[in-house]
PDB file of C-alpha atoms in Angstrom:
ATOM      1  CA  MET Q  27       0.000   0.000   0.000  1.00 45.00           C
ATOM      2  CA  GLU Q  28       1.164   3.552  -0.693  1.00 43.00           C
ATOM      3  CA  MET Q  29       0.398   6.672   1.333  1.00 41.00           C
ATOM      4  CA  ASP Q  30       2.033  10.085   1.515  1.00 45.00           C
ATOM      5  CA  GLY Q  31       4.461   9.017  -1.190  1.00 45.00           C
ATOM      6  CA  LYS Q  32       5.677   6.110   0.978  1.00 51.00           C
ATOM      7  CA  GLU Q  33       5.336   2.441   0.210  1.00 50.00           C
ATOM      8  CA  TYR Q  34       4.305   0.214   3.116  1.00 60.00           C
ATOM      9  CA  PHE Q  35       4.681  -3.574   3.058  1.00 73.00           C
ATOM     10  CA  VAL Q  36       1.566  -4.926   4.722  1.00 83.00           C
ATOM     11  CA  THR Q  37       2.033  -8.211   6.543  1.00 90.00           C
ATOM     12  CA  LYS Q  38      -0.356 -10.672   4.890  1.00 92.00           C
ATOM     13  CA  PRO Q  39      -2.790 -12.656   7.075  1.00 94.00           C
ATOM     14  CA  GLU Q  40      -1.013 -15.974   6.445  1.00 94.00           C
ATOM     15  CA  LEU Q  41       2.323 -14.481   7.505  1.00 94.00           C
ATOM     16  CA  ALA Q  42       0.768 -12.753  10.533  1.00 95.00           C
ATOM     17  CA  ARG Q  43      -0.697 -16.123  11.596  1.00 96.00           C
ATOM     18  CA  LYS Q  44       2.656 -17.855  11.083  1.00 95.00           C
ATOM     19  CA  MET Q  45       4.381 -15.292  13.303  1.00 96.00           C
ATOM     20  CA  ILE Q  46       1.717 -15.541  16.014  1.00 96.00           C
ATOM     21  CA  GLU Q  47       2.049 -19.337  16.049  1.00 96.00           C
ATOM     22  CA  LYS Q  48       5.705 -18.987  17.056  1.00 95.00           C
ATOM     23  CA  ILE Q  49       4.432 -18.303  20.583  1.00 95.00           C
ATOM     24  CA  PRO Q  50       2.498 -21.131  22.327  1.00 94.00           C
ATOM     25  CA  ASP Q  51      -1.249 -20.676  22.876  1.00 94.00           C
ATOM     26  CA  SER Q  52      -0.755 -20.785  26.640  1.00 93.00           C
ATOM     27  CA  GLU Q  53       1.587 -17.784  26.484  1.00 93.00           C
ATOM     28  CA  TRP Q  54      -0.843 -15.715  24.387  1.00 94.00           C
ATOM     29  CA  LYS Q  55      -3.741 -16.437  26.719  1.00 91.00           C
ATOM     30  CA  LYS Q  56      -1.885 -15.277  29.823  1.00 93.00           C
ATOM     31  CA  ALA Q  57      -0.082 -12.342  28.165  1.00 94.00           C
ATOM     32  CA  GLU Q  58      -1.048  -9.183  30.046  1.00 93.00           C
ATOM     33  CA  ASN Q  59       0.352  -6.628  27.595  1.00 95.00           C
ATOM     34  CA  ILE Q  60       1.131  -7.253  23.923  1.00 97.00           C
ATOM     35  CA  LEU Q  61       3.002  -4.830  21.666  1.00 97.00           C
ATOM     36  CA  THR Q  62       2.790  -4.672  17.863  1.00 97.00           C
ATOM     37  CA  VAL Q  63       5.174  -2.357  15.992  1.00 96.00           C
ATOM     38  CA  ASN Q  64       4.944  -0.814  12.516  1.00 94.00           C
ATOM     39  CA  SER Q  65       1.356  -1.889  11.977  1.00 93.00           C
ATOM     40  CA  LYS Q  66      -0.354  -0.662   8.802  1.00 92.00           C
ATOM     41  CA  VAL Q  67      -3.963  -1.865   9.137  1.00 93.00           C
ATOM     42  CA  GLY Q  68      -3.926  -3.700  12.468  1.00 94.00           C
ATOM     43  CA  GLU Q  69      -2.894  -6.932  10.757  1.00 95.00           C
ATOM     44  CA  TRP Q  70      -1.700  -8.739  13.906  1.00 96.00           C
ATOM     45  CA  VAL Q  71      -4.565  -7.649  16.162  1.00 97.00           C
ATOM     46  CA  ILE Q  72      -6.991  -9.053  13.560  1.00 97.00           C
ATOM     47  CA  GLU Q  73      -5.340 -12.486  13.653  1.00 97.00           C
ATOM     48  CA  ILE Q  74      -5.025 -12.436  17.456  1.00 97.00           C
ATOM     49  CA  TYR Q  75      -8.738 -11.576  17.669  1.00 97.00           C
ATOM     50  CA  LYS Q  76      -9.661 -14.446  15.304  1.00 96.00           C
ATOM     51  CA  LYS Q  77      -7.534 -16.989  17.188  1.00 96.00           C
ATOM     52  CA  TYR Q  78      -7.861 -15.925  20.842  1.00 96.00           C
ATOM     53  CA  GLY Q  79     -10.917 -13.672  20.970  1.00 96.00           C
ATOM     54  CA  LYS Q  80     -11.744 -10.146  22.067  1.00 96.00           C
ATOM     55  CA  GLU Q  81     -10.321 -10.337  25.592  1.00 96.00           C
ATOM     56  CA  VAL Q  82      -6.768 -11.125  24.436  1.00 96.00           C
ATOM     57  CA  ALA Q  83      -7.007  -8.775  21.419  1.00 97.00           C
ATOM     58  CA  ASN Q  84      -7.873  -5.865  23.732  1.00 96.00           C
ATOM     59  CA  ARG Q  85      -4.494  -6.315  25.433  1.00 96.00           C
ATOM     60  CA  VAL Q  86      -2.686  -5.421  22.211  1.00 97.00           C
ATOM     61  CA  LYS Q  87      -0.976  -2.017  22.095  1.00 97.00           C
ATOM     62  CA  ILE Q  88      -0.258  -0.788  18.580  1.00 97.00           C
ATOM     63  CA  VAL Q  89       2.607   1.328  17.206  1.00 96.00           C
ATOM     64  CA  PRO Q  90       1.392   2.531  13.760  1.00 94.00           C
ATOM     65  CA  ALA Q  91       3.668   2.752  10.720  1.00 93.00           C
ATOM     66  CA  GLY Q  92       2.698   6.376  10.053  1.00 91.00           C
ATOM     67  CA  GLU Q  93       0.147   9.112  10.641  1.00 89.00           C
ATOM     68  CA  LYS Q  94      -2.216   7.964   7.877  1.00 88.00           C
ATOM     69  CA  THR Q  95      -2.070   4.310   8.937  1.00 92.00           C
ATOM     70  CA  LYS Q  96      -3.641   5.326  12.259  1.00 92.00           C
ATOM     71  CA  LEU Q  97      -6.929   5.874  10.381  1.00 92.00           C
ATOM     72  CA  PHE Q  98      -6.928   2.345   8.964  1.00 93.00           C
ATOM     73  CA  ILE Q  99      -6.065   0.843  12.347  1.00 95.00           C
ATOM     74  CA  LYS Q 100      -8.855   2.815  14.073  1.00 95.00           C
ATOM     75  CA  LYS Q 101     -11.376   1.470  11.559  1.00 95.00           C
ATOM     76  CA  THR Q 102     -10.130  -2.063  12.199  1.00 96.00           C
ATOM     77  CA  LEU Q 103     -10.477  -1.642  15.968  1.00 96.00           C
ATOM     78  CA  ASN Q 104     -13.968  -0.149  15.619  1.00 96.00           C
ATOM     79  CA  ILE Q 105     -15.116  -3.046  13.436  1.00 96.00           C
ATOM     80  CA  LEU Q 106     -13.780  -5.564  15.962  1.00 96.00           C
ATOM     81  CA  GLY Q 107     -15.250  -3.646  18.890  1.00 96.00           C
ATOM     82  CA  LEU Q 108     -11.805  -3.017  20.409  1.00 97.00           C
ATOM     83  CA  ASN Q 109     -10.547   0.041  22.273  1.00 95.00           C
ATOM     84  CA  GLU Q 110      -9.034   2.547  19.818  1.00 94.00           C
ATOM     85  CA  TYR Q 111      -6.953   3.987  22.664  1.00 94.00           C
ATOM     86  CA  ASN Q 112      -4.805   0.865  22.278  1.00 96.00           C
ATOM     87  CA  ILE Q 113      -3.045   2.844  19.530  1.00 96.00           C
ATOM     88  CA  LEU Q 114      -0.046   4.427  21.251  1.00 95.00           C
ATOM     89  CA  ASP Q 115      -0.125   8.205  20.866  1.00 91.00           C
ATOM     90  CA  ILE Q 116       3.518   8.813  19.938  1.00 90.00           C
ATOM     91  CA  GLU Q 117       4.450  12.350  18.943  1.00 84.00           C
ATOM     92  CA  ASP Q 118       6.796  13.516  16.209  1.00 76.00           C
ATOM     93  CA  LYS Q 119      10.231  13.104  17.783  1.00 69.00           C
ATOM     94  CA  ASN Q 120      12.617  13.267  14.826  1.00 65.00           C
ATOM     95  CA  GLY Q 121      11.472  16.710  13.678  1.00 69.00           C
ATOM     96  CA  ASN Q 122      10.170  15.832  10.222  1.00 70.00           C
ATOM     97  CA  GLY Q 123       6.819  17.485  10.930  1.00 72.00           C
ATOM     98  CA  THR Q 124       4.658  14.377  11.170  1.00 84.00           C
ATOM     99  CA  TYR Q 125       4.632  11.101  13.055  1.00 89.00           C
ATOM    100  CA  ASP Q 126       6.245   8.013  11.544  1.00 89.00           C
ATOM    101  CA  VAL Q 127       7.406   4.779  13.121  1.00 92.00           C
ATOM    102  CA  ARG Q 128      10.983   6.059  13.503  1.00 92.00           C
ATOM    103  CA  ASP Q 129       9.662   8.249  16.325  1.00 93.00           C
ATOM    104  CA  PHE Q 130       9.211   4.991  18.256  1.00 94.00           C
ATOM    105  CA  LEU Q 131      13.007   4.542  18.196  1.00 93.00           C
ATOM    106  CA  ASP Q 132      13.598   8.038  19.535  1.00 91.00           C
ATOM    107  CA  LEU Q 133      11.119   7.677  22.394  1.00 93.00           C
ATOM    108  CA  GLU Q 134      12.453   6.650  25.806  1.00 95.00           C
ATOM    109  CA  ASN Q 135      11.474   3.132  26.874  1.00 96.00           C
ATOM    110  CA  GLU Q 136       9.959   4.468  30.111  1.00 96.00           C
ATOM    111  CA  LYS Q 137       7.692   6.787  28.088  1.00 95.00           C
ATOM    112  CA  ILE Q 138       6.477   3.908  25.918  1.00 96.00           C
ATOM    113  CA  ILE Q 139       5.589   1.914  29.030  1.00 96.00           C
ATOM    114  CA  GLU Q 140       3.765   4.969  30.379  1.00 95.00           C
ATOM    115  CA  LEU Q 141       1.800   5.471  27.122  1.00 95.00           C
ATOM    116  CA  ALA Q 142       0.734   1.826  27.292  1.00 95.00           C
ATOM    117  CA  GLY Q 143      -0.712   2.419  30.791  1.00 95.00           C
ATOM    118  CA  MET Q 144       1.671  -0.081  32.379  1.00 96.00           C
ATOM    119  CA  PRO Q 145       3.449   0.161  35.771  1.00 95.00           C
ATOM    120  CA  LYS Q 146       6.853   1.823  35.750  1.00 93.00           C
ATOM    121  CA  GLY Q 147       9.705  -0.645  35.197  1.00 92.00           C
ATOM    122  CA  SER Q 148       7.489  -3.336  33.646  1.00 95.00           C
ATOM    123  CA  ARG Q 149       7.819  -4.979  30.229  1.00 96.00           C
ATOM    124  CA  PHE Q 150       5.422  -6.226  27.568  1.00 97.00           C
ATOM    125  CA  SER Q 151       4.726  -9.947  27.670  1.00 96.00           C
ATOM    126  CA  CYS Q 152       5.447 -10.176  23.948  1.00 97.00           C
ATOM    127  CA  CYS Q 153       6.077  -8.024  20.897  1.00 97.00           C
ATOM    128  CA  ILE Q 154       5.379  -8.835  17.270  1.00 98.00           C
ATOM    129  CA  MET Q 155       6.553  -6.666  14.393  1.00 96.00           C
ATOM    130  CA  ASN Q 156       7.693  -6.153  10.822  1.00 95.00           C
ATOM    131  CA  PRO Q 157      10.095  -3.167  11.147  1.00 94.00           C
ATOM    132  CA  PRO Q 158      11.402  -0.908   8.344  1.00 92.00           C
ATOM    133  CA  TYR Q 159      14.254  -2.567   6.425  1.00 90.00           C
ATOM    134  CA  ASP Q 160      16.101   0.692   5.720  1.00 86.00           C
ATOM    135  CA  LYS Q 161      19.840  -0.158   6.032  1.00 86.00           C
ATOM    136  CA  SER Q 162      20.464  -1.319   9.618  1.00 89.00           C
ATOM    137  CA  MET Q 163      17.383   0.378  11.080  1.00 93.00           C
ATOM    138  CA  HIS Q 164      15.657  -2.984  11.480  1.00 95.00           C
ATOM    139  CA  LEU Q 165      18.369  -3.952  13.993  1.00 95.00           C
ATOM    140  CA  GLN Q 166      17.677  -0.854  16.063  1.00 95.00           C
ATOM    141  CA  PHE Q 167      13.984  -1.806  16.161  1.00 97.00           C
ATOM    142  CA  LEU Q 168      14.782  -5.375  17.193  1.00 97.00           C
ATOM    143  CA  GLU Q 169      17.186  -4.193  19.879  1.00 96.00           C
ATOM    144  CA  LYS Q 170      14.548  -1.832  21.307  1.00 97.00           C
ATOM    145  CA  ALA Q 171      11.785  -4.456  21.148  1.00 97.00           C
ATOM    146  CA  ILE Q 172      13.970  -6.897  23.119  1.00 97.00           C
ATOM    147  CA  GLN Q 173      14.542  -4.214  25.764  1.00 96.00           C
ATOM    148  CA  LEU Q 174      10.793  -3.609  26.059  1.00 97.00           C
ATOM    149  CA  SER Q 175       9.477  -7.184  25.898  1.00 97.00           C
ATOM    150  CA  ASP Q 176       9.985 -10.636  27.377  1.00 96.00           C
ATOM    151  CA  ASN Q 177       9.419 -12.331  24.006  1.00 96.00           C
ATOM    152  CA  VAL Q 178       9.806 -10.877  20.494  1.00 97.00           C
ATOM    153  CA  ILE Q 179       8.695 -12.225  17.125  1.00 98.00           C
ATOM    154  CA  SER Q 180       9.927 -10.179  14.167  1.00 97.00           C
ATOM    155  CA  ILE Q 181      10.337 -10.660  10.431  1.00 96.00           C
ATOM    156  CA  GLN Q 182      13.316  -8.769   9.009  1.00 95.00           C
ATOM    157  CA  PRO Q 183      16.535  -9.233   6.986  1.00 93.00           C
ATOM    158  CA  VAL Q 184      19.144 -11.844   7.940  1.00 91.00           C
ATOM    159  CA  ARG Q 185      21.901 -10.621   5.611  1.00 86.00           C
ATOM    160  CA  TRP Q 186      23.866  -9.185   8.541  1.00 89.00           C
ATOM    161  CA  LEU Q 187      24.029 -12.657  10.100  1.00 87.00           C
ATOM    162  CA  GLN Q 188      25.157 -14.163   6.800  1.00 78.00           C
ATOM    163  CA  ASP Q 189      28.274 -11.985   6.889  1.00 76.00           C
ATOM    164  CA  PRO Q 190      31.175 -14.361   7.767  1.00 69.00           C
ATOM    165  CA  ASN Q 191      32.688 -11.564   9.874  1.00 73.00           C
ATOM    166  CA  VAL Q 192      29.467 -10.698  11.700  1.00 75.00           C
ATOM    167  CA  LYS Q 193      31.163 -10.903  15.107  1.00 74.00           C
ATOM    168  CA  LYS Q 194      33.580  -8.200  14.024  1.00 75.00           C
ATOM    169  CA  HIS Q 195      31.337  -5.946  11.949  1.00 71.00           C
ATOM    170  CA  LYS Q 196      28.246  -6.148  14.151  1.00 80.00           C
ATOM    171  CA  LYS Q 197      29.860  -6.746  17.529  1.00 83.00           C
ATOM    172  CA  LYS Q 198      27.646  -4.139  19.208  1.00 86.00           C
ATOM    173  CA  TYR Q 199      24.621  -6.379  18.498  1.00 90.00           C
ATOM    174  CA  ILE Q 200      26.154  -9.638  19.759  1.00 88.00           C
ATOM    175  CA  ASP Q 201      24.915  -9.219  23.327  1.00 88.00           C
ATOM    176  CA  SER Q 202      21.817  -7.117  22.652  1.00 92.00           C
ATOM    177  CA  ILE Q 203      20.456  -9.304  19.818  1.00 93.00           C
ATOM    178  CA  VAL Q 204      22.479 -12.402  18.810  1.00 91.00           C
ATOM    179  CA  ASN Q 205      22.778 -13.823  22.326  1.00 91.00           C
ATOM    180  CA  ARG Q 206      19.006 -13.393  22.759  1.00 93.00           C
ATOM    181  CA  ILE Q 207      17.904 -15.212  19.583  1.00 94.00           C
ATOM    182  CA  TYR Q 208      16.129 -18.401  20.574  1.00 93.00           C
ATOM    183  CA  ASP Q 209      15.168 -19.472  17.081  1.00 92.00           C
ATOM    184  CA  LEU Q 210      15.446 -18.114  13.539  1.00 93.00           C
ATOM    185  CA  GLU Q 211      13.540 -19.345  10.497  1.00 92.00           C
ATOM    186  CA  THR Q 212      15.224 -18.197   7.283  1.00 90.00           C
ATOM    187  CA  ILE Q 213      13.070 -17.309   4.263  1.00 90.00           C
ATOM    188  CA  HIS Q 214      14.834 -17.242   0.886  1.00 86.00           C
ATOM    189  CA  GLN Q 215      14.565 -14.022  -1.105  1.00 85.00           C
ATOM    190  CA  ASP Q 216      12.325 -15.633  -3.739  1.00 86.00           C
ATOM    191  CA  ASP Q 217       9.839 -16.711  -1.075  1.00 88.00           C
ATOM    192  CA  SER Q 218      10.184 -13.296   0.595  1.00 88.00           C
ATOM    193  CA  ALA Q 219       9.146 -11.658  -2.671  1.00 86.00           C
ATOM    194  CA  LYS Q 220       6.018 -13.820  -2.770  1.00 86.00           C
ATOM    195  CA  LEU Q 221       5.133 -12.933   0.823  1.00 86.00           C
ATOM    196  CA  PHE Q 222       5.044  -9.197   0.075  1.00 86.00           C
ATOM    197  CA  ASN Q 223       4.421  -9.113  -3.682  1.00 83.00           C
ATOM    198  CA  ALA Q 224       7.625  -7.112  -4.027  1.00 81.00           C
ATOM    199  CA  ARG Q 225      11.130  -7.609  -5.331  1.00 81.00           C
ATOM    200  CA  PHE Q 226      13.687  -8.741  -2.735  1.00 81.00           C
ATOM    201  CA  SER Q 227      17.459  -9.063  -3.168  1.00 81.00           C
ATOM    202  CA  PHE Q 228      18.009 -10.528   0.292  1.00 85.00           C
ATOM    203  CA  ASP Q 229      16.688 -13.241   2.586  1.00 88.00           C
ATOM    204  CA  LEU Q 230      14.338 -12.575   5.470  1.00 93.00           C
ATOM    205  CA  GLY Q 231      14.039 -14.355   8.776  1.00 94.00           C
ATOM    206  CA  ILE Q 232      11.397 -14.793  11.440  1.00 96.00           C
ATOM    207  CA  TYR Q 233      13.285 -14.069  14.651  1.00 96.00           C
ATOM    208  CA  ASN Q 234      12.184 -15.396  18.033  1.00 96.00           C
ATOM    209  CA  CYS Q 235      14.081 -13.491  20.747  1.00 96.00           C
ATOM    210  CA  PHE Q 236      13.879 -13.375  24.530  1.00 94.00           C
ATOM    211  CA  ASN Q 237      14.856 -10.597  26.903  1.00 92.00           C
ATOM    212  CA  HIS Q 238      16.490 -13.209  29.145  1.00 87.00           C
ATOM    213  CA  LEU Q 239      17.707 -16.349  27.414  1.00 78.00           C
ATOM    214  CA  ASN Q 240      19.579 -19.327  28.841  1.00 72.00           C
ATOM    215  CA  ASN Q 241      19.008 -22.051  26.260  1.00 73.00           C
ATOM    216  CA  SER Q 242      19.207 -20.652  22.730  1.00 79.00           C
ATOM    217  CA  LYS Q 243      18.649 -22.936  19.748  1.00 78.00           C
ATOM    218  CA  PHE Q 244      20.530 -20.427  17.581  1.00 82.00           C
ATOM    219  CA  ASP Q 245      24.269 -20.890  17.016  1.00 79.00           C
ATOM    220  CA  ILE Q 246      25.833 -18.011  15.114  1.00 79.00           C
ATOM    221  CA  ASP Q 247      29.025 -20.009  14.497  1.00 73.00           C
ATOM    222  CA  ASN Q 248      27.072 -22.702  12.674  1.00 70.00           C
ATOM    223  CA  TYR Q 249      24.257 -20.613  11.214  1.00 73.00           C
ATOM    224  CA  SER Q 250      23.360 -22.345   7.956  1.00 59.00           C
ATOM    225  CA  TYR Q 251      20.755 -22.092   5.279  1.00 55.00           C
ATOM    226  CA  THR Q 252      20.324 -23.788   1.939  1.00 50.00           C
ATOM    227  CA  VAL Q 253      19.463 -22.630  -1.552  1.00 53.00           C
ATOM    228  CA  ASP Q 254      18.515 -25.380  -3.985  1.00 52.00           C
ATOM    229  CA  GLY Q 255      20.069 -27.906  -1.645  1.00 48.00           C
ATOM    230  CA  ILE Q 256      23.402 -26.054  -1.368  1.00 55.00           C
ATOM    231  CA  ASN Q 257      24.550 -25.045   2.096  1.00 56.00           C
ATOM    232  CA  ILE Q 258      25.423 -21.398   1.503  1.00 55.00           C
ATOM    233  CA  TYR Q 259      26.972 -21.020   4.944  1.00 54.00           C
ATOM    234  CA  ASN Q 260      29.635 -23.610   4.118  1.00 56.00           C
ATOM    235  CA  ILE Q 261      30.620 -21.611   1.031  1.00 54.00           C
ATOM    236  CA  LEU Q 262      30.815 -18.363   3.017  1.00 53.00           C
ATOM    237  CA  HIS Q 263      32.785 -20.113   5.731  1.00 54.00           C
ATOM    238  CA  LYS Q 264      35.357 -21.348   3.206  1.00 57.00           C
ATOM    239  CA  ILE Q 265      35.690 -17.846   1.782  1.00 56.00           C
ATOM    240  CA  LYS Q 266      36.177 -16.481   5.290  1.00 56.00           C
ATOM    241  CA  GLU Q 267      38.860 -19.071   6.043  1.00 56.00           C
ATOM    242  CA  LYS Q 268      40.634 -18.312   2.777  1.00 58.00           C
ATOM    243  CA  MET Q 269      40.629 -14.577   3.509  1.00 59.00           C
ATOM    244  CA  THR Q 270      41.630 -14.696   7.157  1.00 59.00           C
ATOM    245  CA  SER Q 271      43.723 -17.846   7.665  1.00 59.00           C
ATOM    246  CA  SER Q 272      47.495 -17.712   7.919  1.00 61.00           C
ATOM    247  CA  LEU Q 273      49.788 -19.773   5.722  1.00 58.00           C
ATOM    248  CA  ALA Q 274      50.370 -22.191   8.600  1.00 62.00           C
ATOM    249  CA  ASP Q 275      46.600 -22.604   9.045  1.00 63.00           C
ATOM    250  CA  ASN Q 276      46.157 -23.423   5.368  1.00 58.00           C
ATOM    251  CA  ILE Q 277      48.940 -26.031   5.492  1.00 58.00           C
ATOM    252  CA  GLU Q 278      47.353 -27.554   8.595  1.00 60.00           C
ATOM    253  CA  ASN Q 279      43.983 -27.744   6.824  1.00 56.00           C
ATOM    254  CA  ASN Q 280      45.617 -29.396   3.822  1.00 55.00           C
ATOM    255  CA  LYS Q 281      46.698 -32.336   5.989  1.00 53.00           C
ATOM    256  CA  ILE Q 282      43.109 -33.496   5.994  1.00 49.00           C
ATOM    257  CA  ASP Q 283      42.922 -33.942   2.220  1.00 46.00           C
ATOM    258  CA  GLY Q 284      46.611 -34.502   1.480  1.00 49.00           C
ATOM    259  CA  TRP Q 285      46.862 -31.669  -1.038  1.00 48.00           C
ATOM    260  CA  ARG Q 286      50.319 -30.908  -2.453  1.00 49.00           C
ATOM    261  CA  VAL Q 287      51.388 -27.330  -1.724  1.00 47.00           C
ATOM    262  CA  ARG Q 288      54.542 -25.416  -2.602  1.00 50.00           C
ATOM    263  CA  VAL Q 289      55.459 -22.921   0.105  1.00 47.00           C
ATOM    264  CA  ASP Q 290      57.862 -20.107  -0.838  1.00 49.00           C
ATOM    265  CA  PHE Q 291      60.175 -18.524   1.726  1.00 46.00           C
ATOM    266  CA  ILE Q 292      61.146 -14.940   0.902  1.00 48.00           C
ATOM    267  CA  ARG Q 293      64.283 -13.659   2.633  1.00 48.00           C
ATOM    268  CA  PRO Q 294      65.729 -10.137   2.385  1.00 49.00           C
ATOM    269  CA  LEU Q 295      69.169  -9.720   0.806  1.00 50.00           C
ATOM    270  CA  PRO Q 296      71.461  -7.988   3.346  1.00 51.00           C
ATOM    271  CA  THR Q 297      73.862  -5.251   2.209  1.00 52.00           C
ATOM    272  CA  PHE Q 298      76.334  -5.575   5.103  1.00 50.00           C
ATOM    273  CA  ASP Q 299      78.441  -8.566   6.239  1.00 55.00           C
ATOM    274  CA  PRO Q 300      78.952  -8.347  10.029  1.00 53.00           C
ATOM    275  CA  ARG Q 301      81.807 -10.872   9.890  1.00 58.00           C
ATOM    276  CA  SER Q 302      84.005  -8.878   7.505  1.00 61.00           C
ATOM    277  CA  GLY Q 303      82.665  -5.442   8.313  1.00 59.00           C
ATOM    278  CA  LYS Q 304      82.258  -4.767   4.598  1.00 60.00           C
ATOM    279  CA  ASP Q 305      79.379  -4.487   2.182  1.00 57.00           C
ATOM    280  CA  TYR Q 306      78.358  -7.638   0.410  1.00 50.00           C
ATOM    281  CA  LYS Q 307      79.383  -8.071  -3.211  1.00 53.00           C
ATOM    282  CA  VAL Q 308      76.938 -10.663  -4.463  1.00 48.00           C
ATOM    283  CA  ASP Q 309      76.906 -11.908  -8.045  1.00 47.00           C
ATOM    284  CA  TRP Q 310      73.857 -13.556  -9.576  1.00 44.00           C
ATOM    285  CA  HIS Q 311      75.086 -17.009  -8.568  1.00 44.00           C
ATOM    286  CA  GLY Q 312      75.534 -15.926  -4.952  1.00 46.00           C
ATOM    287  CA  ALA Q 313      72.171 -14.171  -4.921  1.00 46.00           C
ATOM    288  CA  TYR Q 314      70.542 -17.345  -6.230  1.00 41.00           C
ATOM    289  CA  ARG Q 315      72.142 -19.397  -3.445  1.00 42.00           C
ATOM    290  CA  PHE Q 316      71.120 -16.867  -0.810  1.00 44.00           C
ATOM    291  CA  PHE Q 317      67.515 -16.496  -1.929  1.00 43.00           C
ATOM    292  CA  PHE Q 318      66.626 -19.936  -3.137  1.00 43.00           C
ATOM    293  CA  ASN Q 319      68.705 -22.488  -1.239  1.00 42.00           C
ATOM    294  CA  HIS Q 320      65.914 -24.491   0.433  1.00 42.00           C
ATOM    295  CA  SER Q 321      63.606 -21.671  -0.597  1.00 42.00           C
ATOM    296  CA  TYR Q 322      60.590 -23.880  -0.940  1.00 42.00           C
ATOM    297  CA  VAL Q 323      59.261 -27.221   0.143  1.00 42.00           C
ATOM    298  CA  PHE Q 324      56.710 -29.454  -1.485  1.00 42.00           C
ATOM    299  CA  TYR Q 325      54.353 -30.404   1.278  1.00 42.00           C
ATOM    300  CA  ASN Q 326      51.986 -33.349   1.059  1.00 44.00           C
ATOM    301  CA  GLY Q 327      49.638 -34.237   3.893  1.00 44.00           C
ATOM    302  CA  LYS Q 328      50.251 -37.949   3.399  1.00 46.00           C
ATOM    303  CA  ARG Q 329      54.028 -37.461   3.864  1.00 46.00           C
ATOM    304  CA  ASP Q 330      53.580 -35.846   7.272  1.00 50.00           C
ATOM    305  CA  ASN Q 331      55.216 -32.543   6.407  1.00 51.00           C
ATOM    306  CA  LYS Q 332      58.599 -33.976   5.329  1.00 51.00           C
ATOM    307  CA  TRP Q 333      60.954 -32.200   2.959  1.00 45.00           C
ATOM    308  CA  TRP Q 334      60.613 -33.169  -0.659  1.00 41.00           C
TER     309      TRP Q 334
END
């Protein structure tokens, strides 16, 4: 849908249901406060209403995607007989003249809890969202949602986790996000395009994160996903090893397969002989002996690193 010159990706009912099902029925029924972020038409509250009824749906607090989407959400709530004050009244915080969902990022967590009518220092039982995918903004939304909620379900890009050097490039998110991922379902870009009727050049994932997590099913060191039966992670891992491993590491790895490798030793040619106290006078023959005497070794894993 398009409003105010902006294009909004509405979460389809089947995807909204799939996300809701990531949390057990028992947890939904006892959830006291539920947060939905970047809602366009009230898509999650509709599915919660259909599955768990009016009582649970009335516990849902809604962060709209933009000023105009508030109108659609209000109509949805009126049709369902739900309280329209469940839409959080967030003001323009980033100074662009009108509310949009980025104002949610700029608002203090304590203020969000206050707007939701919750006791100071409390958290939402669960949060469900489809944040903006603009650059790394989706990570800021996920980080904030984890701070505000006990349990978070979010659909957003996984490309940052597919980076072989994620621990280096995204180290600030290791504790705040990665260590709190309980489960992650990867959706290939072709399937992502079908979900939103839009072109995607990256994979998406349905994240299940906890504010406090002791037994994660997610292992960033062995994060894998397949495309047409090919484990893409293994390919990325090999590239990473090739780019970052030392020569000694590569030789050690070659022992496994017994590959034959020629290793060159490069030595500088000195200009001063400490024994004679004079400069060296090296002809081509002498230079050859100096540089290339035992200058390389043919290594074969099956020969246990012996000189050829």
